[in-house]
JSON list of C-alpha atoms and ligand atoms in Angstrom, two decimals:
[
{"chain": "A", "resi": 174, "resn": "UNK", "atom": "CA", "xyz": [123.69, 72.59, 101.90]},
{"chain": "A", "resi": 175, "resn": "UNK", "atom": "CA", "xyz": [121.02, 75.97, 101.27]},
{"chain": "A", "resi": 176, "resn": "UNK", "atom": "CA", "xyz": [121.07, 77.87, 104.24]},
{"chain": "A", "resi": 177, "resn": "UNK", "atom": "CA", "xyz": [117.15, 78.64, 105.60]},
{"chain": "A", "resi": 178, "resn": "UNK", "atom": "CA", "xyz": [118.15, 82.46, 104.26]},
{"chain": "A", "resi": 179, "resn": "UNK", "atom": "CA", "xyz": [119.43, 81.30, 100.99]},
{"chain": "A", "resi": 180, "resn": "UNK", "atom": "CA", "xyz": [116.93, 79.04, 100.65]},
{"chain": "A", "resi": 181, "resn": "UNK", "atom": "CA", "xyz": [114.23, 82.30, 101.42]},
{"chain": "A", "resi": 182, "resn": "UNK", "atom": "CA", "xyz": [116.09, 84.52, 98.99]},
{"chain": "A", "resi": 183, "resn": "UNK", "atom": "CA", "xyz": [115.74, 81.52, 96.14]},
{"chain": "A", "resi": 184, "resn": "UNK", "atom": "CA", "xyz": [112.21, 81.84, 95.12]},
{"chain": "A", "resi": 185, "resn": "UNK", "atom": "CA", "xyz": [113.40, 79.46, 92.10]},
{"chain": "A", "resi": 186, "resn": "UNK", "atom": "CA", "xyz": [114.21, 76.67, 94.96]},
{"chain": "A", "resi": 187, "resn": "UNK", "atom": "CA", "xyz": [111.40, 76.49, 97.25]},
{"chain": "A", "resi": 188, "resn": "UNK", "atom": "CA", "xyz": [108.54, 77.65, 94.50]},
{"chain": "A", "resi": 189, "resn": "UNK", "atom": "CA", "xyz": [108.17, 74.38, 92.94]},
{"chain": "A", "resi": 190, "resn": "UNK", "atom": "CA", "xyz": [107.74, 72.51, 96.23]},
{"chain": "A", "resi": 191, "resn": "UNK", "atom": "CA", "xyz": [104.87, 74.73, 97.17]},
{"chain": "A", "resi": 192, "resn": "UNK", "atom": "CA", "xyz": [101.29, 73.08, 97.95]},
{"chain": "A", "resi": 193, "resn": "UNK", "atom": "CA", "xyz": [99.55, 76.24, 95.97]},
{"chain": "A", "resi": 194, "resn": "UNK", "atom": "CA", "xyz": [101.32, 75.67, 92.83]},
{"chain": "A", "resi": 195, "resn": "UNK", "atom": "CA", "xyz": [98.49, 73.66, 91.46]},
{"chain": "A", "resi": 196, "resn": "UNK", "atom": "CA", "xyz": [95.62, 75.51, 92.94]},
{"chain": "A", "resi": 197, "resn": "UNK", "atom": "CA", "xyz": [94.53, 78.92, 90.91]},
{"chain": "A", "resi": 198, "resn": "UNK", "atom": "CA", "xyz": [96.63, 81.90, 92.32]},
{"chain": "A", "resi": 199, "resn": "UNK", "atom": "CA", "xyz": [93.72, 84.43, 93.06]},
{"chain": "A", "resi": 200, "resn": "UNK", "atom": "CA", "xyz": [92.53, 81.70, 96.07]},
{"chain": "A", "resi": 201, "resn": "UNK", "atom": "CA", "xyz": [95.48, 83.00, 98.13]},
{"chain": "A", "resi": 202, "resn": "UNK", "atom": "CA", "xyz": [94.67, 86.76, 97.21]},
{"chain": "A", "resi": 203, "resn": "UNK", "atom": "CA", "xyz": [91.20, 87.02, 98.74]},
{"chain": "A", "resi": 204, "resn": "UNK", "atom": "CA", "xyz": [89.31, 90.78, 97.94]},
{"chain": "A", "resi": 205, "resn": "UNK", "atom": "CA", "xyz": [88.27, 91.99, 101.70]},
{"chain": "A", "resi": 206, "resn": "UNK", "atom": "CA", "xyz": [87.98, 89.84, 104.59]},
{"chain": "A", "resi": 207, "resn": "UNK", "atom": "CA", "xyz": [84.38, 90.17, 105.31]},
{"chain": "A", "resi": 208, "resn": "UNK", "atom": "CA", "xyz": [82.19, 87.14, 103.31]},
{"chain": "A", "resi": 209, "resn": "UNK", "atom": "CA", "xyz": [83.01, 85.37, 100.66]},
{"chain": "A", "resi": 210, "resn": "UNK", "atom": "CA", "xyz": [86.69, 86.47, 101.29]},
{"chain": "A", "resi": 211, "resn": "UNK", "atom": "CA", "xyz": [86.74, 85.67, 104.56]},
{"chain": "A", "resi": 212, "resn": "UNK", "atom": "CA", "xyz": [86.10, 81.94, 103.74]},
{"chain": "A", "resi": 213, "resn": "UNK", "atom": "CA", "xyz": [88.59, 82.18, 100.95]},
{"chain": "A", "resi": 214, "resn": "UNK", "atom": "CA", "xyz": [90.97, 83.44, 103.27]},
{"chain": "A", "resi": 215, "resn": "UNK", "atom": "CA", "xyz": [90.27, 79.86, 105.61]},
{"chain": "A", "resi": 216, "resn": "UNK", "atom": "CA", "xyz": [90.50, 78.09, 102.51]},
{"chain": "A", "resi": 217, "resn": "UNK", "atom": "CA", "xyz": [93.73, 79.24, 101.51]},
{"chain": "A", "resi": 218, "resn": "UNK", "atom": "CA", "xyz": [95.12, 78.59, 105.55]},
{"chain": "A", "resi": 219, "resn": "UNK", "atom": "CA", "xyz": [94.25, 75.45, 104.86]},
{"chain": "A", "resi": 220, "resn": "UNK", "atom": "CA", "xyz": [96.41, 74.85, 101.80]},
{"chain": "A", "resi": 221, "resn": "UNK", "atom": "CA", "xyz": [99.22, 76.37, 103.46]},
{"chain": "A", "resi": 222, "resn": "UNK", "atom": "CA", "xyz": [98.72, 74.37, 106.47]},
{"chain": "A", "resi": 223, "resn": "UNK", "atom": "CA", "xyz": [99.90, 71.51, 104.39]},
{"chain": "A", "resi": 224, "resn": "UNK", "atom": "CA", "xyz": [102.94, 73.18, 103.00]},
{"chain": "A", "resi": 225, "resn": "UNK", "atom": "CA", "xyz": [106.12, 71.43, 103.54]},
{"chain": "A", "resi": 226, "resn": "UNK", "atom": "CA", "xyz": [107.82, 75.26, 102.12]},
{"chain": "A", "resi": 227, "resn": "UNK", "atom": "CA", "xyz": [105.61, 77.36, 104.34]},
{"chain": "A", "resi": 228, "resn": "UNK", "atom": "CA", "xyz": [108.62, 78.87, 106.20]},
{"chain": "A", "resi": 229, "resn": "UNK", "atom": "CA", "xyz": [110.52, 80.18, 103.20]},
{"chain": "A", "resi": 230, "resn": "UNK", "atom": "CA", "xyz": [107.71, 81.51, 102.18]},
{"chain": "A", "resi": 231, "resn": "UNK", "atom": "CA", "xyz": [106.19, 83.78, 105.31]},
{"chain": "A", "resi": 232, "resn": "UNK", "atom": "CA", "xyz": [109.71, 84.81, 105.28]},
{"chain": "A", "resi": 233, "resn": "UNK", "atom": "CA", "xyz": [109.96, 85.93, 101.84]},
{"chain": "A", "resi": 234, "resn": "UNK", "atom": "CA", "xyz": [106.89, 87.70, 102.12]},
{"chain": "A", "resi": 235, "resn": "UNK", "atom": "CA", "xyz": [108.31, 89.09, 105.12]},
{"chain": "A", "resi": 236, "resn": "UNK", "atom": "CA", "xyz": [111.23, 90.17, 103.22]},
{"chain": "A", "resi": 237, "resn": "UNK", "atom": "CA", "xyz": [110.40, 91.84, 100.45]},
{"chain": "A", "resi": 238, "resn": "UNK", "atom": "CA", "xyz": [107.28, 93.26, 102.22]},
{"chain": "A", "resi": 239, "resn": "UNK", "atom": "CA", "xyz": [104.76, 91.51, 100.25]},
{"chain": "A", "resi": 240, "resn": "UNK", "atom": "CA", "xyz": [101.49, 93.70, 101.20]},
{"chain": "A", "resi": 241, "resn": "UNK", "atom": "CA", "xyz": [98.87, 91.90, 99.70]},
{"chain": "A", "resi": 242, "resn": "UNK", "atom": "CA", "xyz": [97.70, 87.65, 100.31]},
{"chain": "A", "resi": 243, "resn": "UNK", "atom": "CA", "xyz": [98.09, 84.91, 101.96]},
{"chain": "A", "resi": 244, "resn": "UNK", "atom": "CA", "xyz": [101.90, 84.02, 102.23]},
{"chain": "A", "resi": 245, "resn": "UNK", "atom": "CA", "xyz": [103.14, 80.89, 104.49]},
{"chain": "A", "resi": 246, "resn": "UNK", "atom": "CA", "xyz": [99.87, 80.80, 105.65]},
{"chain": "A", "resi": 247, "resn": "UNK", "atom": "CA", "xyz": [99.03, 84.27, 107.31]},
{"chain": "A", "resi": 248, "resn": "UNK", "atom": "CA", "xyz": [97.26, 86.90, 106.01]},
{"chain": "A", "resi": 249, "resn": "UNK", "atom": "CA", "xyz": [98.46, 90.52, 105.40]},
{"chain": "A", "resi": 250, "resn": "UNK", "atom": "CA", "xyz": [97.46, 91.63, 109.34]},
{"chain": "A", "resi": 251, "resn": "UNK", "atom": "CA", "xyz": [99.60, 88.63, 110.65]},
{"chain": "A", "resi": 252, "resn": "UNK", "atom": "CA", "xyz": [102.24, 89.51, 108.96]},
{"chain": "A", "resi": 253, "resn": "UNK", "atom": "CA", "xyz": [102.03, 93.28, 109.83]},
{"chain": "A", "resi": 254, "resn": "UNK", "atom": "CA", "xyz": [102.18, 92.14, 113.33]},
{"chain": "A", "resi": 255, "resn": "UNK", "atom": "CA", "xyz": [105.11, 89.94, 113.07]},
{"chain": "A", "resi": 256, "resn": "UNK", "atom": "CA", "xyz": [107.02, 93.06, 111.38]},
{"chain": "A", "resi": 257, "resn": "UNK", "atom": "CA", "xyz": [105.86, 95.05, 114.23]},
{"chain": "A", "resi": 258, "resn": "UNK", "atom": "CA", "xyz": [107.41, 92.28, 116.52]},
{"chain": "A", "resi": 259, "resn": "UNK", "atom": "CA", "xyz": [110.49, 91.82, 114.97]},
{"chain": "A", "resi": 260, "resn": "UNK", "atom": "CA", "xyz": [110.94, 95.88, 114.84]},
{"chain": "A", "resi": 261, "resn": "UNK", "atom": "CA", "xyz": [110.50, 95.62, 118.30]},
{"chain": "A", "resi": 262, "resn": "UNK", "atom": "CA", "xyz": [112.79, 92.91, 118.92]},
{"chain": "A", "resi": 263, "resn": "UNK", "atom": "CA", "xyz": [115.36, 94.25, 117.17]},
{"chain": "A", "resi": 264, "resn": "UNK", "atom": "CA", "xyz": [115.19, 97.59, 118.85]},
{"chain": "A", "resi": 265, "resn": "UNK", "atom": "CA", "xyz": [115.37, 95.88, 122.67]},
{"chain": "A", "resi": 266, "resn": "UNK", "atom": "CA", "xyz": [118.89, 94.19, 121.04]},
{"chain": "A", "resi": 267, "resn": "UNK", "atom": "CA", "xyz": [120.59, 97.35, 119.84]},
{"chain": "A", "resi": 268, "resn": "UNK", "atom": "CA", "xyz": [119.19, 98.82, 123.51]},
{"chain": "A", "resi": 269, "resn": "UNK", "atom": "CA", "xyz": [120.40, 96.35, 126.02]},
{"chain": "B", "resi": 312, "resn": "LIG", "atom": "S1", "xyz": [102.79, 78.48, 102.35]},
{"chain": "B", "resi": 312, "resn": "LIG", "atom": "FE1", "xyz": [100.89, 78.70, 101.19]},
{"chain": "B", "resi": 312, "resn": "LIG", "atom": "S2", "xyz": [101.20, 80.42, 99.79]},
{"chain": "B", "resi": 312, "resn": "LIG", "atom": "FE2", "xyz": [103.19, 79.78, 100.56]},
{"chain": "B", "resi": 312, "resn": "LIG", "atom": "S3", "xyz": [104.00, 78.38, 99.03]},
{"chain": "B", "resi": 312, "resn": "LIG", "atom": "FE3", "xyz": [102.97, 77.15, 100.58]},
{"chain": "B", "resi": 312, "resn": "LIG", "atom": "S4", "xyz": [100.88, 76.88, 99.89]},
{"chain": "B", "resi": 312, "resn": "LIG", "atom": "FE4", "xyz": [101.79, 78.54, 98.69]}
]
């Protein structure tokens, strides 16, 4: 049995599961976040929302520092703030 960070690593195992993989890629890589993008970026939430591989996924993008899109269903400042947690986190462990 795949461990959840072997499975993360394995883009080849989780990647075909994904909800997106019929929808055109650029939906989940929205220009801005003001407009138009800003109801792309809802749209593309939404597909996510229904993603049975959504965890592998934030954490690969969390992983290999994916900057840019919509990745297990939060966008690039949701993510940034999760790193920021974890940092965090991980600093409070090697301190106490
Ligand atoms: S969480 Fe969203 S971006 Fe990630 S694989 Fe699923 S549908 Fe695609």
């Amino acid at each position: 049995m795949e461990t959840m960070k072997q499975a993360t690593w394995n883009y080849e195992y989780w990647r075909p599961r994904a909800t997106c993989k019929d929808y055109d890629p650029a939906l989940f890589f929205p220009v801005g976040v003001t407009g138009d993008a800003e109801l792309q970026i809802k749209s593309a939430k939404m597909v996510c929302g229904h993603c049975p591989v959504a965890m592998q996924c934030l954490e690969f993008a969390l992983r290999t520092n994916q900057e840019y899109g919509i990745w297990g269903g939060k966008d690039e400042e949701e993510r940034r703030v999760i790193r920021r947690m974890r940092r965090q986190q991980r600093k409070l462990a090697v301190a106490s």
